[in-house]
Amino acid sequence: GATYYKVNYTSVDAKGELDTLSGLLVVPDNANLTYPALVYQHGTSDCKTCVPSRLGSAEGAEGQIGLLFAGMGFVSILPDLIGMGDGRGFQTYVHASTTMSATDDMVQAIRTWAAENSVSINEQLFITGYSQGGYSSMVYQEGAQKKYGASYVTAATHMSGPYSLSG
């Protein structure tokens, strides 16, 4: 089993202004174990509320992937990203700096929350995503390794993303 939470946290938007963003956190139910973290970046959506944090509604169906990963033993972190979910404004589609900051700010907020709520997360971090999420997971891997060092990311797979829009 797993428990899921809609999470709100702050990050900066494309103008450098603070915004309250949303995402989905899914935690395996066995509190006696230590889990690795997994970041899943959602696919392309033109619907502001068709994001993981809306799990439980028809719009949040992609959040079910977080349940799948939690069932496999990962603390699953699924950011909605800038302009989606509870974020104000418009989606910053394939915008590297806001993708990195929105994802990293959620990961750091979850690590703090976990420590305060007796959820044990080890140092392993797995990253994946599909479609827009393929691009987003690639950007987060690159940014996290530059910020924290090459060994910060345990493994990553980036699927079917828009990697070269100009090409």
PDB file of N, CA and C in Angstrom, residues 34-38 74 107-108 111 115 119-127 140 148-155:
ATOM      1  N   THR A  34      13.495   1.941   4.856  1.00  0.00           N
ATOM      2  CA  THR A  34      14.115   3.114   4.248  1.00  0.00           C
ATOM      3  C   THR A  34      13.986   2.966   2.740  1.00  0.00           C
ATOM      4  N   TYR A  35      13.570   4.042   2.074  1.00  0.00           N
ATOM      5  CA  TYR A  35      13.251   3.987   0.649  1.00  0.00           C
ATOM      6  C   TYR A  35      14.134   4.919  -0.174  1.00  0.00           C
ATOM      7  N   PRO A  36      14.396   4.553  -1.432  1.00  0.00           N
ATOM      8  CA  PRO A  36      14.992   5.506  -2.354  1.00  0.00           C
ATOM      9  C   PRO A  36      13.913   6.470  -2.856  1.00  0.00           C
ATOM     10  N   ALA A  37      14.340   7.614  -3.365  1.00  0.00           N
ATOM     11  CA  ALA A  37      13.404   8.577  -3.955  1.00  0.00           C
ATOM     12  C   ALA A  37      13.411   8.424  -5.469  1.00  0.00           C
ATOM     13  N   LEU A  38      12.261   8.662  -6.065  1.00  0.00           N
ATOM     14  CA  LEU A  38      12.136   8.632  -7.515  1.00  0.00           C
ATOM     15  C   LEU A  38      11.347   9.855  -7.952  1.00  0.00           C
ATOM     16  N   PHE A  74       9.520   2.925  -3.897  1.00  0.00           N
ATOM     17  CA  PHE A  74      10.109   4.253  -4.025  1.00  0.00           C
ATOM     18  C   PHE A  74       9.224   5.297  -3.353  1.00  0.00           C
ATOM     19  N   VAL A 107      11.874  18.426  -4.557  1.00  0.00           N
ATOM     20  CA  VAL A 107      12.660  17.328  -3.980  1.00  0.00           C
ATOM     21  C   VAL A 107      13.206  17.741  -2.613  1.00  0.00           C
ATOM     22  N   GLN A 108      13.741  18.937  -2.502  1.00  0.00           N
ATOM     23  CA  GLN A 108      14.288  19.394  -1.216  1.00  0.00           C
ATOM     24  C   GLN A 108      13.182  19.556  -0.171  1.00  0.00           C
ATOM     25  N   ARG A 111      12.310  16.064   1.043  1.00  0.00           N
ATOM     26  CA  ARG A 111      13.331  15.525   1.959  1.00  0.00           C
ATOM     27  C   ARG A 111      13.182  16.138   3.358  1.00  0.00           C
ATOM     28  N   ALA A 115      11.955  13.919   6.771  1.00  0.00           N
ATOM     29  CA  ALA A 115      12.721  13.898   8.026  1.00  0.00           C
ATOM     30  C   ALA A 115      11.848  14.302   9.209  1.00  0.00           C
ATOM     31  N   VAL A 119       9.596   9.513   7.755  1.00  0.00           N
ATOM     32  CA  VAL A 119       9.684   8.754   6.513  1.00  0.00           C
ATOM     33  C   VAL A 119      11.160   8.717   6.157  1.00  0.00           C
ATOM     34  N   SER A 120      11.716   7.524   6.108  1.00  0.00           N
ATOM     35  CA  SER A 120      13.151   7.376   5.894  1.00  0.00           C
ATOM     36  C   SER A 120      13.457   7.219   4.404  1.00  0.00           C
ATOM     37  N   ILE A 121      14.161   8.233   3.865  1.00  0.00           N
ATOM     38  CA  ILE A 121      14.588   8.211   2.464  1.00  0.00           C
ATOM     39  C   ILE A 121      16.111   8.121   2.448  1.00  0.00           C
ATOM     40  N   ASN A 122      16.631   7.161   1.686  1.00  0.00           N
ATOM     41  CA  ASN A 122      18.085   7.042   1.594  1.00  0.00           C
ATOM     42  C   ASN A 122      18.639   8.034   0.565  1.00  0.00           C
ATOM     43  N   GLU A 123      19.900   7.914   0.243  1.00  0.00           N
ATOM     44  CA  GLU A 123      20.565   8.859  -0.664  1.00  0.00           C
ATOM     45  C   GLU A 123      20.341   8.553  -2.139  1.00  0.00           C
ATOM     46  N   GLN A 124      19.707   7.430  -2.452  1.00  0.00           N
ATOM     47  CA  GLN A 124      19.485   7.094  -3.855  1.00  0.00           C
ATOM     48  C   GLN A 124      18.402   7.979  -4.458  1.00  0.00           C
ATOM     49  N   LEU A 125      18.647   8.459  -5.679  1.00  0.00           N
ATOM     50  CA  LEU A 125      17.667   9.263  -6.403  1.00  0.00           C
ATOM     51  C   LEU A 125      17.578   8.748  -7.830  1.00  0.00           C
ATOM     52  N   PHE A 126      16.377   8.354  -8.218  1.00  0.00           N
ATOM     53  CA  PHE A 126      16.092   7.888  -9.566  1.00  0.00           C
ATOM     54  C   PHE A 126      15.223   8.940 -10.248  1.00  0.00           C
ATOM     55  N   ILE A 127      15.446   9.141 -11.538  1.00  0.00           N
ATOM     56  CA  ILE A 127      14.722  10.178 -12.276  1.00  0.00           C
ATOM     57  C   ILE A 127      14.213   9.579 -13.578  1.00  0.00           C
ATOM     58  N   TYR A 140      16.478  17.951 -15.286  1.00  0.00           N
ATOM     59  CA  TYR A 140      16.698  17.818 -13.847  1.00  0.00           C
ATOM     60  C   TYR A 140      17.957  17.005 -13.553  1.00  0.00           C
ATOM     61  N   TYR A 148      24.907  19.299  -7.310  1.00  0.00           N
ATOM     62  CA  TYR A 148      25.244  18.448  -6.171  1.00  0.00           C
ATOM     63  C   TYR A 148      26.369  17.450  -6.441  1.00  0.00           C
ATOM     64  N   GLY A 149      26.791  17.305  -7.677  1.00  0.00           N
ATOM     65  CA  GLY A 149      27.839  16.348  -8.025  1.00  0.00           C
ATOM     66  C   GLY A 149      27.294  15.182  -8.834  1.00  0.00           C
ATOM     67  N   ALA A 150      28.169  14.549  -9.580  1.00  0.00           N
ATOM     68  CA  ALA A 150      27.772  13.484 -10.507  1.00  0.00           C
ATOM     69  C   ALA A 150      27.098  12.301  -9.817  1.00  0.00           C
ATOM     70  N   SER A 151      27.490  12.006  -8.578  1.00  0.00           N
ATOM     71  CA  SER A 151      26.936  10.830  -7.898  1.00  0.00           C
ATOM     72  C   SER A 151      25.580  11.105  -7.229  1.00  0.00           C
ATOM     73  N   TYR A 152      25.053  12.318  -7.337  1.00  0.00           N
ATOM     74  CA  TYR A 152      23.763  12.651  -6.721  1.00  0.00           C
ATOM     75  C   TYR A 152      22.620  11.843  -7.320  1.00  0.00           C
ATOM     76  N   VAL A 153      22.689  11.572  -8.610  1.00  0.00           N
ATOM     77  CA  VAL A 153      21.649  10.806  -9.310  1.00  0.00           C
ATOM     78  C   VAL A 153      22.118   9.363  -9.436  1.00  0.00           C
ATOM     79  N   THR A 154      21.295   8.449  -8.937  1.00  0.00           N
ATOM     80  CA  THR A 154      21.632   7.024  -8.997  1.00  0.00           C
ATOM     81  C   THR A 154      21.447   6.490 -10.410  1.00  0.00           C
ATOM     82  N   ALA A 155      20.303   6.789 -11.009  1.00  0.00           N
ATOM     83  CA  ALA A 155      20.017   6.344 -12.378  1.00  0.00           C
ATOM     84  C   ALA A 155      18.889   7.206 -12.937  1.00  0.00           C
TER      85      ALA A 155
END
